[in-house]
PDB file of C-alpha atoms in Angstrom:
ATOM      1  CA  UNK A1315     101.817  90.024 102.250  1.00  0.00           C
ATOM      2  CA  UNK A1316      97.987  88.825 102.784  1.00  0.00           C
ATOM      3  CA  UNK A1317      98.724  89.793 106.944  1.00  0.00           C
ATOM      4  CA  UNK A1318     100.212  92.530 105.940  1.00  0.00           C
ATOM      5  CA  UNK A1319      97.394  94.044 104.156  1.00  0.00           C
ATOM      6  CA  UNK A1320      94.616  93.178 106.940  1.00  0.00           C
ATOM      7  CA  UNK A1321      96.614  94.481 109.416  1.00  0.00           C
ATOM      8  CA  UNK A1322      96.333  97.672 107.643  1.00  0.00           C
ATOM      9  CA  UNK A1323      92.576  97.161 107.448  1.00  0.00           C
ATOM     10  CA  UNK A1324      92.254  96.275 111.137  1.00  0.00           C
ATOM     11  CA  UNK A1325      94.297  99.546 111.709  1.00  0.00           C
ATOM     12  CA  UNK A1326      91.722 101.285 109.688  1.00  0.00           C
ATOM     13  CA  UNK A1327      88.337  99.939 111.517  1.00  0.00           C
ATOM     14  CA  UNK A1328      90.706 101.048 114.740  1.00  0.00           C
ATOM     15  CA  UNK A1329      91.624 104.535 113.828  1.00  0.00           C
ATOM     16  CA  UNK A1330      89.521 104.931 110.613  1.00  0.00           C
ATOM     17  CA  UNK A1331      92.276 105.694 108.479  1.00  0.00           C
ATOM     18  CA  UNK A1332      95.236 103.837 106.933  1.00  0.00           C
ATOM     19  CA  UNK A1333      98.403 104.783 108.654  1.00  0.00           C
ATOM     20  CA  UNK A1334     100.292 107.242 107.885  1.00  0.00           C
ATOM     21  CA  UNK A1335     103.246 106.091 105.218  1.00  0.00           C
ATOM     22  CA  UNK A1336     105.506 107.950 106.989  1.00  0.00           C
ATOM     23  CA  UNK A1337     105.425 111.139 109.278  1.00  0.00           C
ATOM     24  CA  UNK A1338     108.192 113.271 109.207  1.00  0.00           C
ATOM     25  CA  UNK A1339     110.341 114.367 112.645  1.00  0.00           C
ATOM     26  CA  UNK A1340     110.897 118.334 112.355  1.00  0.00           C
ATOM     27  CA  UNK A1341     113.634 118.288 114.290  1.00  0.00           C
ATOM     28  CA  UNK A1342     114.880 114.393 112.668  1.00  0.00           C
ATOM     29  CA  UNK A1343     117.321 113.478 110.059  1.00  0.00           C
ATOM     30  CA  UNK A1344     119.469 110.815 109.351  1.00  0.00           C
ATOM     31  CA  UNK A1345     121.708 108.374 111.015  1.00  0.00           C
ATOM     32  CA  UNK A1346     124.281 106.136 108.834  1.00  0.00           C
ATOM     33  CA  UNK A1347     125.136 102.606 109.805  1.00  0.00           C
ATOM     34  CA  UNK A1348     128.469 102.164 108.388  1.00  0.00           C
ATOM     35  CA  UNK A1349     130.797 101.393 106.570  1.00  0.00           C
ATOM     36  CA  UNK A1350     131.676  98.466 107.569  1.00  0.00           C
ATOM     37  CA  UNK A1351     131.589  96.333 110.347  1.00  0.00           C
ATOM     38  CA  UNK A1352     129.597  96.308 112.741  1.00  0.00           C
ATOM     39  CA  UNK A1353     126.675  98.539 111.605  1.00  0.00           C
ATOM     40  CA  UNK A1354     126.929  96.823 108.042  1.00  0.00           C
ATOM     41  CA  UNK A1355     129.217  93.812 108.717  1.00  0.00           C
ATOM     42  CA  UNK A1356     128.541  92.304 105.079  1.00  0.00           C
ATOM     43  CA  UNK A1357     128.647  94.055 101.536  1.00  0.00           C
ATOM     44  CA  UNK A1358     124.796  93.451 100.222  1.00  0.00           C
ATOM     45  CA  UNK A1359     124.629  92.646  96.256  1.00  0.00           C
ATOM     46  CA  UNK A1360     121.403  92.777  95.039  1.00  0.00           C
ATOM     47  CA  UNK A1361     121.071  91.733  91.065  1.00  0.00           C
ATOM     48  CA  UNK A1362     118.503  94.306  89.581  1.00  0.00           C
ATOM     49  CA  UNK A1363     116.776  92.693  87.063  1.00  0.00           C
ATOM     50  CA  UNK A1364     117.585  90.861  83.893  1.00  0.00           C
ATOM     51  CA  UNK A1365     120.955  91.373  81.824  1.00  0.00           C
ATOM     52  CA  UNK A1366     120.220  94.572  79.697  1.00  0.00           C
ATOM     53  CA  UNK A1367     122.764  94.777  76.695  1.00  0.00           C
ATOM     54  CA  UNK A1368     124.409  92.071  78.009  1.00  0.00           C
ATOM     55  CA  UNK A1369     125.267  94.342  81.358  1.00  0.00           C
ATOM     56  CA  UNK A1370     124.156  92.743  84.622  1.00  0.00           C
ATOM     57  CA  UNK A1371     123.083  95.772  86.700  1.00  0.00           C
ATOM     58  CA  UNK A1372     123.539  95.421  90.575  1.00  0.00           C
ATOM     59  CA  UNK A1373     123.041  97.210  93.715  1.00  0.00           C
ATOM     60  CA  UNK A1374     126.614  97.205  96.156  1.00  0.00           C
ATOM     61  CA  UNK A1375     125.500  98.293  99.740  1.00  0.00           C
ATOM     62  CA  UNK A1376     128.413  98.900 102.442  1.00  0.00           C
ATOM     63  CA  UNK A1377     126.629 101.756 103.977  1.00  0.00           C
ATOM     64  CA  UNK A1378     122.999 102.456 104.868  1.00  0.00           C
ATOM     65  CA  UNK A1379     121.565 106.080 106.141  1.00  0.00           C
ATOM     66  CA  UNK A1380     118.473 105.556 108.455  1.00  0.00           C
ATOM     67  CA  UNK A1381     115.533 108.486 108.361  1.00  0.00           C
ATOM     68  CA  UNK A1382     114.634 109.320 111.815  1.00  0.00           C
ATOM     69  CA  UNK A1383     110.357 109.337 110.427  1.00  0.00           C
ATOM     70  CA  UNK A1384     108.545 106.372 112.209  1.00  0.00           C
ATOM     71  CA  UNK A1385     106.370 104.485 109.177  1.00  0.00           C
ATOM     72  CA  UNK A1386     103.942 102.248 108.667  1.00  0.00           C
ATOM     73  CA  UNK A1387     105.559  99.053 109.592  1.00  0.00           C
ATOM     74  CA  UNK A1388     105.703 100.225 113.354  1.00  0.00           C
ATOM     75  CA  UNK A1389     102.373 101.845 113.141  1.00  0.00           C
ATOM     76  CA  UNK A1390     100.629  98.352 112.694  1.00  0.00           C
ATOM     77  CA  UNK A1391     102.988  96.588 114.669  1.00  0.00           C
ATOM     78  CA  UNK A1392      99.730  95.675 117.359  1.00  0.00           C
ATOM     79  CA  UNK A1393      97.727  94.489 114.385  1.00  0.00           C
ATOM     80  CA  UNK A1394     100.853  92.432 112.954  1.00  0.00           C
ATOM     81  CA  UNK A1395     100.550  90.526 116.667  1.00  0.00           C
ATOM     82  CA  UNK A1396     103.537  92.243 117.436  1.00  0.00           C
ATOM     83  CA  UNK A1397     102.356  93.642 121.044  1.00  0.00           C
ATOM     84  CA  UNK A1398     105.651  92.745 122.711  1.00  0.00           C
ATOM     85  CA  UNK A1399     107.534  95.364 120.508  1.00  0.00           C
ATOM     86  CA  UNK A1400     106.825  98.641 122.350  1.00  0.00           C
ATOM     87  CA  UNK A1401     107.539 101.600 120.301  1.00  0.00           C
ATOM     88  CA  UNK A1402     108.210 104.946 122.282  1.00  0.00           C
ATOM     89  CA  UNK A1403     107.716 107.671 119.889  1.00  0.00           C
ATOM     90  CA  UNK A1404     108.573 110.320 122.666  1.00  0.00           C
ATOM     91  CA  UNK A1405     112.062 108.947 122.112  1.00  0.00           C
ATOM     92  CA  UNK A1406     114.329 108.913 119.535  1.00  0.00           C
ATOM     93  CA  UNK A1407     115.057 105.639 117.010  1.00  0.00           C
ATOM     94  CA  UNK A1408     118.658 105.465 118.177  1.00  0.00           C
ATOM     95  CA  UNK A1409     117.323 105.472 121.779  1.00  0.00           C
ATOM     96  CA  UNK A1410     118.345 101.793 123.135  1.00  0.00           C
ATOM     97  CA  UNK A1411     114.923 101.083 123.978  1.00  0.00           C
ATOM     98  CA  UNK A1412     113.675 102.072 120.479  1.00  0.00           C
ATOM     99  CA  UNK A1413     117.185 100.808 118.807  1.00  0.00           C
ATOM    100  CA  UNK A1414     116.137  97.179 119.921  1.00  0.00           C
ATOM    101  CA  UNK A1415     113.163  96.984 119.137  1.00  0.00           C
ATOM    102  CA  UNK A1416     113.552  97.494 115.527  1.00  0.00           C
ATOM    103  CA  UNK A1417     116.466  95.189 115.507  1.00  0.00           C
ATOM    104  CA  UNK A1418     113.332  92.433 115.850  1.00  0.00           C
ATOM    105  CA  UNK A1419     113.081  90.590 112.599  1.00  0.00           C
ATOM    106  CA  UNK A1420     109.381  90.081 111.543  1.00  0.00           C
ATOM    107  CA  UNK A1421     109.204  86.991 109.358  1.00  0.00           C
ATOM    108  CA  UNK A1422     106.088  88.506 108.177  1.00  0.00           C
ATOM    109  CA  UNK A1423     107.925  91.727 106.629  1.00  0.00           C
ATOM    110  CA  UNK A1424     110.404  89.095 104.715  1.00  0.00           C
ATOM    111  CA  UNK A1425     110.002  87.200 101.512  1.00  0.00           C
ATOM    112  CA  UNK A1426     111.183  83.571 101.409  1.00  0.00           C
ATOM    113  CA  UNK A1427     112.881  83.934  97.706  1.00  0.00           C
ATOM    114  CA  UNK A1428     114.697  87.275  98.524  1.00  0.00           C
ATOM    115  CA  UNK A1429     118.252  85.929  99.070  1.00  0.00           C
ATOM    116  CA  UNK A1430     119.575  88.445 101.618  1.00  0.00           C
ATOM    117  CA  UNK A1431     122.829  88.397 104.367  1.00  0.00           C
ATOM    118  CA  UNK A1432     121.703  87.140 107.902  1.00  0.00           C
ATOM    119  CA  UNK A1433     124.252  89.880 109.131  1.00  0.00           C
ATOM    120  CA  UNK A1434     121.872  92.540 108.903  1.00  0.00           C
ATOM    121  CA  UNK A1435     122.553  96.525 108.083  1.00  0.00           C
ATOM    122  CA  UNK A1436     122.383  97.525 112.110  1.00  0.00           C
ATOM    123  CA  UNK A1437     120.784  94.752 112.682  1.00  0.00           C
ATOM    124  CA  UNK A1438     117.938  96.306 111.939  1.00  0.00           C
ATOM    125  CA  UNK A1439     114.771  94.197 110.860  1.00  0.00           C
ATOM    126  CA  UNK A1440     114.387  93.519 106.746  1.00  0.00           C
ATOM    127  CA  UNK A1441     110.956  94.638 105.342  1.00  0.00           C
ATOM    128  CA  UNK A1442     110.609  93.069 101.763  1.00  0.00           C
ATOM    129  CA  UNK A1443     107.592  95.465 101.068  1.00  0.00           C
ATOM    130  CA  UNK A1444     106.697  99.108 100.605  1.00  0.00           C
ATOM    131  CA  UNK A1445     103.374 101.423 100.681  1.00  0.00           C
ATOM    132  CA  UNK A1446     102.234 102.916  97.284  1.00  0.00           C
ATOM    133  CA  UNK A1447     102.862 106.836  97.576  1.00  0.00           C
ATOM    134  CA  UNK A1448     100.919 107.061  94.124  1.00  0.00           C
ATOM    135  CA  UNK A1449     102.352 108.381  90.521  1.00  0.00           C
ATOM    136  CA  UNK A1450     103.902 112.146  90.337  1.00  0.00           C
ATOM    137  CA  UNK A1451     103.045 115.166  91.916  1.00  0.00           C
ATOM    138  CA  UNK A1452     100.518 117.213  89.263  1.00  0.00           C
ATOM    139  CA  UNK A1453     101.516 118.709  86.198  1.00  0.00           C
ATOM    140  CA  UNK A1454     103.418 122.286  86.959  1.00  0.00           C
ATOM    141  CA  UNK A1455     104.046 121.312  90.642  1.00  0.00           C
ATOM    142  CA  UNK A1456     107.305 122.309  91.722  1.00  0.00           C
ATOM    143  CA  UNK A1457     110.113 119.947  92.147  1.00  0.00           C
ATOM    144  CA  UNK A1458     110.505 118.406  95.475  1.00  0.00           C
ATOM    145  CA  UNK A1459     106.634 118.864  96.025  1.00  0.00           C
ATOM    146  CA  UNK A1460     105.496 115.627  97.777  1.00  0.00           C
ATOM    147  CA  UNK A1461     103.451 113.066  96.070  1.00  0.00           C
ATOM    148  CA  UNK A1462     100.000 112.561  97.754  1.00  0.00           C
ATOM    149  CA  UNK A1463      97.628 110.382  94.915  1.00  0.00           C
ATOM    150  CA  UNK A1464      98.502 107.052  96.354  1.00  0.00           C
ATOM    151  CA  UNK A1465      97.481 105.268  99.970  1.00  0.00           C
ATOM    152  CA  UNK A1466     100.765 105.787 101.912  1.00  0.00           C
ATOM    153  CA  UNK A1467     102.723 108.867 101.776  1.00  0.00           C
ATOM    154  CA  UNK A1468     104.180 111.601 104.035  1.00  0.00           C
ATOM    155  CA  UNK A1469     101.548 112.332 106.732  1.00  0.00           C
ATOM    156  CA  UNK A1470      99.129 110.901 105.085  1.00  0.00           C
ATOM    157  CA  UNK A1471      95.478 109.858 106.684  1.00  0.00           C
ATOM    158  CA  UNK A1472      93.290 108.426 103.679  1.00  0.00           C
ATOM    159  CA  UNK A1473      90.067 107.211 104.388  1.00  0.00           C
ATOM    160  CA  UNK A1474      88.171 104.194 102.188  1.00  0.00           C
ATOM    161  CA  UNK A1475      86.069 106.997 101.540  1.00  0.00           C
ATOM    162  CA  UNK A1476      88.950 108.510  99.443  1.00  0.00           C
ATOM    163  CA  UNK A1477      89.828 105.680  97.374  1.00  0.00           C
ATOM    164  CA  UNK A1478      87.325 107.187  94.395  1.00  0.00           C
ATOM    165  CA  UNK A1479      88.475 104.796  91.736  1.00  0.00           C
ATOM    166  CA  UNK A1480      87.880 101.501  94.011  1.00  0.00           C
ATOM    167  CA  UNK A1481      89.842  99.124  96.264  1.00  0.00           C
ATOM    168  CA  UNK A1482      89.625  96.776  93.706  1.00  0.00           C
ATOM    169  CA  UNK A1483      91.768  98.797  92.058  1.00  0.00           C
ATOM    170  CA  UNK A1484      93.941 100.881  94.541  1.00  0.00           C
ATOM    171  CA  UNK A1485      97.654  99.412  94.936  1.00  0.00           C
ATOM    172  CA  UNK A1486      97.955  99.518  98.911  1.00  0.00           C
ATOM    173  CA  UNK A1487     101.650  98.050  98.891  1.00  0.00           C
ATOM    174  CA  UNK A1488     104.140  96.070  96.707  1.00  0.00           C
ATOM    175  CA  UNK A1489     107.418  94.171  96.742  1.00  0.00           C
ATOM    176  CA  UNK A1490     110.929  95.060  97.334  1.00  0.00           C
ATOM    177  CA  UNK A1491     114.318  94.223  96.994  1.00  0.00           C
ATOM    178  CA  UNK A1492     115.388  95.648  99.981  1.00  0.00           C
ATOM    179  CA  UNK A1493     114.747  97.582 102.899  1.00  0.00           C
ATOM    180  CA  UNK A1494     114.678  97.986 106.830  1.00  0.00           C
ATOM    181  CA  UNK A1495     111.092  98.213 108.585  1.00  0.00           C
ATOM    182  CA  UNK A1496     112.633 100.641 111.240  1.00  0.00           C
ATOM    183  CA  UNK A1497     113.967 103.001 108.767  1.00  0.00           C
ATOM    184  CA  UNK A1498     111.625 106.031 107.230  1.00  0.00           C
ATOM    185  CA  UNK A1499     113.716 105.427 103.528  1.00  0.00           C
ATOM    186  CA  UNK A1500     112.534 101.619 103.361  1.00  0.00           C
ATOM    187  CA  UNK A1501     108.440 102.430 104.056  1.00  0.00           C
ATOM    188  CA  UNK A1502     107.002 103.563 100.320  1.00  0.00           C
ATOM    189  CA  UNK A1503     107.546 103.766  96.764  1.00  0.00           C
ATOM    190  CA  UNK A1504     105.880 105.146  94.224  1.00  0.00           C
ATOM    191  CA  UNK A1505     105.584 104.963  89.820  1.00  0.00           C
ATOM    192  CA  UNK A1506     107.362 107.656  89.037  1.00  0.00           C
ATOM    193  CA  UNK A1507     106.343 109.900  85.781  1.00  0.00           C
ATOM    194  CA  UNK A1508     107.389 113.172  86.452  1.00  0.00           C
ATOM    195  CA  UNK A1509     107.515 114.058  82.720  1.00  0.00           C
ATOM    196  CA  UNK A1510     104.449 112.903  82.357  1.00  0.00           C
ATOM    197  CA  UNK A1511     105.953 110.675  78.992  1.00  0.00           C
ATOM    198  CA  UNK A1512     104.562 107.586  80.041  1.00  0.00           C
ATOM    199  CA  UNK A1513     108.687 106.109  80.401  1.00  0.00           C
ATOM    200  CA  UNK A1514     109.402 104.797  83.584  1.00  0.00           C
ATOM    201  CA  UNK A1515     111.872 108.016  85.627  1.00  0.00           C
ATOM    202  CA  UNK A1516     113.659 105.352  87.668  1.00  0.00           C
ATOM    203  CA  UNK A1517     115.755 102.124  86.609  1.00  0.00           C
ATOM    204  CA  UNK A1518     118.079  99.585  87.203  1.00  0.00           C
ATOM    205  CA  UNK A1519     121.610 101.150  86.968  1.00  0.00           C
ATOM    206  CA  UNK A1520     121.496 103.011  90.095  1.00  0.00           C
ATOM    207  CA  UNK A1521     121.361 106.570  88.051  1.00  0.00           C
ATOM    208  CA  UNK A1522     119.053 109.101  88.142  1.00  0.00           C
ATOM    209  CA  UNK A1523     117.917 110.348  85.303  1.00  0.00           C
ATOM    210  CA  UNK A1524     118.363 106.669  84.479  1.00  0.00           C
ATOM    211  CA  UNK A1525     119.599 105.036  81.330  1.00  0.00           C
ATOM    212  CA  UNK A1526     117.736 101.847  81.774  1.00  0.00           C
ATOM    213  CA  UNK A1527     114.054 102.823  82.689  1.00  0.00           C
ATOM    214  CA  UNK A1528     112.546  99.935  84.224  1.00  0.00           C
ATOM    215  CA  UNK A1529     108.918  99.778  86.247  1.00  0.00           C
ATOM    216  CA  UNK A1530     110.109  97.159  88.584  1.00  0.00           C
ATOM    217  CA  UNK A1531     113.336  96.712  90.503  1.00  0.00           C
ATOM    218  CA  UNK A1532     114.569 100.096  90.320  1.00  0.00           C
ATOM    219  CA  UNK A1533     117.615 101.867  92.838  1.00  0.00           C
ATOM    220  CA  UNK A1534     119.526 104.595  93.291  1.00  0.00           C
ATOM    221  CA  UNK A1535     121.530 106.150  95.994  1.00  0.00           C
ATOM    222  CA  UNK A1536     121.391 109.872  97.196  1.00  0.00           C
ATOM    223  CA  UNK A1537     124.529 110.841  98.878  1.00  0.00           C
ATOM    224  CA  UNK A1538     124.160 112.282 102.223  1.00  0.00           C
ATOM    225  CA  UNK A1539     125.377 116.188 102.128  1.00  0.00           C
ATOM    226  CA  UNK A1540     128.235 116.788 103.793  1.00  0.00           C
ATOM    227  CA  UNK A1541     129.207 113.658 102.780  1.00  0.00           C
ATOM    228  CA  UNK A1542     129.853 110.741 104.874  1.00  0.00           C
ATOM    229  CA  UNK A1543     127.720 107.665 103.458  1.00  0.00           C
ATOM    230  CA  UNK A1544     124.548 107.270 101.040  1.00  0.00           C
ATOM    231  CA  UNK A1545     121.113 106.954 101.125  1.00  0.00           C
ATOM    232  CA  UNK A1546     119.996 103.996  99.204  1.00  0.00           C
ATOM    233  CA  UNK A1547     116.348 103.395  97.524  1.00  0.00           C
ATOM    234  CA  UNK A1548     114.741 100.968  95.951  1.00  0.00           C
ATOM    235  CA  UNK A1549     111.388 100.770  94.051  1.00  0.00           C
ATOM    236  CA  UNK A1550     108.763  98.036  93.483  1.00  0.00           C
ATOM    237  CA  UNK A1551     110.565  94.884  92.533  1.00  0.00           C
ATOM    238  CA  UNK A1552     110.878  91.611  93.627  1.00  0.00           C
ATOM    239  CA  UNK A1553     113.156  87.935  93.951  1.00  0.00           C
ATOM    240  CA  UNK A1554     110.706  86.076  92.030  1.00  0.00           C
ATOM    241  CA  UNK A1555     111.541  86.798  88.266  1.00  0.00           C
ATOM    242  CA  UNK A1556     109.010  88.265  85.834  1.00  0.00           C
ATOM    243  CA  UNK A1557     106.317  88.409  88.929  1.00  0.00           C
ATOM    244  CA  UNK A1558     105.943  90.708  91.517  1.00  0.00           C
ATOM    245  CA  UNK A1559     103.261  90.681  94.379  1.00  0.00           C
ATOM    246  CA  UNK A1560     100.974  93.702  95.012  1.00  0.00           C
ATOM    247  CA  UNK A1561      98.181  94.154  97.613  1.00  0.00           C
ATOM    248  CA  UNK A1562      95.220  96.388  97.089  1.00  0.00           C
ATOM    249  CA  UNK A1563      92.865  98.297  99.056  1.00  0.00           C
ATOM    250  CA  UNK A1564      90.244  95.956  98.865  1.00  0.00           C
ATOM    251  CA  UNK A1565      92.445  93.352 101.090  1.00  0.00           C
ATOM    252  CA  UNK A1566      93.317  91.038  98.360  1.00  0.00           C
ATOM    253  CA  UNK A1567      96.715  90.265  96.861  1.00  0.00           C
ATOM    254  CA  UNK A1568      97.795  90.031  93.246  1.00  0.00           C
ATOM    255  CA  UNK A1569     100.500  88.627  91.127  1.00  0.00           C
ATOM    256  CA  UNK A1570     101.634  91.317  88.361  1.00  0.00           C
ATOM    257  CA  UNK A1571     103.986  90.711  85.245  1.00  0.00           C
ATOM    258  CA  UNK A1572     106.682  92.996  85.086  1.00  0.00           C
ATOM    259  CA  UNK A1573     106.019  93.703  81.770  1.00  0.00           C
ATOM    260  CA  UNK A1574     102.549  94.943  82.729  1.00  0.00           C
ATOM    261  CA  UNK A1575     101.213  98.393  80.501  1.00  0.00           C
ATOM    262  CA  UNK A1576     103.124 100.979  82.198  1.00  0.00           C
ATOM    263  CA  UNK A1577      99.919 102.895  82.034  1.00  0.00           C
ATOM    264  CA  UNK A1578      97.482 100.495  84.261  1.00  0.00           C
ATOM    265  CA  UNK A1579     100.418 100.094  86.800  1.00  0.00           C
ATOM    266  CA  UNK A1580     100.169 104.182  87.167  1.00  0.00           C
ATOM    267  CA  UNK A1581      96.304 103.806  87.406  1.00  0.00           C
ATOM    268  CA  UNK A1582      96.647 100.919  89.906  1.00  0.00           C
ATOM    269  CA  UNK A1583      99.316 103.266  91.861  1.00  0.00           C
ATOM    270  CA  UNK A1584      96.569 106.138  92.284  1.00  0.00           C
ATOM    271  CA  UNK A1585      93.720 106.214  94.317  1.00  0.00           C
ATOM    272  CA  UNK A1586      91.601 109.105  92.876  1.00  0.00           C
ATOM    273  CA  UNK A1587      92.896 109.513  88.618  1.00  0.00           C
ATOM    274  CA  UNK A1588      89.405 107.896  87.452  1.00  0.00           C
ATOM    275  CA  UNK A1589      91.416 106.337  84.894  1.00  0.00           C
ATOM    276  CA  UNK A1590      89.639 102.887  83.726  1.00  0.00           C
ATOM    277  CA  UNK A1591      91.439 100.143  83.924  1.00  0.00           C
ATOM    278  CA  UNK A1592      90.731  96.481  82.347  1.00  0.00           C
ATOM    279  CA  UNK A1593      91.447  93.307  83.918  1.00  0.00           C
ATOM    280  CA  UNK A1594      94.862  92.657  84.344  1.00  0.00           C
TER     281      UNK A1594
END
């Protein structure tokens, strides 16, 4: 994770902003890998958190839909010391010469403890961490409008200069369950209040609205219309327990309790709320 997050500032002193979290393809969509073999060969089962009323909540992947946005995991790829892995953004993702490059796993994108199949969804590369989007769109926004208080979002450009409440601060990225650094889907996450009722909107039964809120390993699937396959997300969560791993702006990384006041984690997830926040 440390790499990770001076990668992104050596991308900054480069192009003077972080990169983008994602940047959405007008004319792009999505392209499902499975089910089954070989675009998924195994079933992935992912336990989401602890037992909850005695019900063990998992995550059962046999398909996987791939956005067709390029995010920040090939953006810093040069920064990563990943010259060799030539991105041609004229192209599309499922172009060969695209396809494999993304198949490349980056062992700096994994997590030792996340216990994950070798036989990978498209053989796409895993990427055990995602970009902080922020909270919730402001109050009386209309649904669907993008959120845009975080670091990394959709076409975003922040500057340092726009982190008002301090790096120190400023959640740049956190851990995963799961995801794919070559698909759009896997890049960011966010804290998600929409209600604004300080209760976590996402949780760990796959549902949404949920019945389980939860801050940390969250998922839930969004089925593709038309039909044909799912979309599968998952929040800020991690393989390590009650702890999960965050890296701020300020290029430092940070071990957070799960059970951490849902309120700092928003303030932490925002760049510009001028909430104040204690030590935590």
């Amino acid at each position: 994770m440390k790499q990770i997050v001076l990668a992104m500032h050596e991308y900054v002193n480069a192009h003077k902003t972080f990169p983008s979290g994602y940047i959405v393809d007008p004319g792009g969509g999505t392209t499902l890998l499975g089910p089954g073999p070989p675009a998924v060969p195994e079933t992935i089962v992912i336990p989401l958190g602890p037992p909850q009323g005695g019900v063990v909540h998992q995550a059962v992947i046999n398909d996987w839909a791939v956005s067709d946005d390029w995010s920040w995991p090939a953006f810093i790829l040069p920064q990563m010391g990943q010259g060799t892995l030539i991105i041609d953004y004229r192209k599309k993702k499922t172009h060969p010469d695209n396809d494999a490059m993304i198949q490349t796993v980056i062992p700096s994108y994994m997590c030792p403890s996340a216990s994950l199949p070798d036989a990978r969804p498209g053989k796409y590369g895993y990427l055990l961490y995602r970009g902080c989007m922020g909270t919730s769109p402001p109050q009386g926004s209309q649904q669907g409008v993008p959120t845009t208080n975080g670091l990394l979002y959709e076409n975003s450009a922040v500057r340092f200069r726009d982190i008002s409440d301090g790096e120190t601060y400023t959640m740049l990225i956190g851990e995963t369950l799961m995801g794919l650094w070559g698909d759009g889907f896997s890049c960011c996450a966010r804290v998600a209040d929409d209600d604004y009722d300080n209760v976590p909107d996402r949780g760990t039964d796959g549902q949404v609205p949920t019945n389980s809120p939860s801050a940390f390993d969250t998922y839930w699937r969004q089925a593709i219309a038309g039909g044909g396959g799912n979309i599968h997300f998952f929040g800020f969560g991690s393989w390590h327990g009650d702890i999960c791993n965050i890296g701020l702006a300020d290029g430092s990384v940070r071990s957070i309790g799960k059970n951490i006041d849902f309120d700092i984690l928003k303030a932490l997830a925002t760049r510009n709320g001028r909430e104040r926040i204690p030590e935590f």
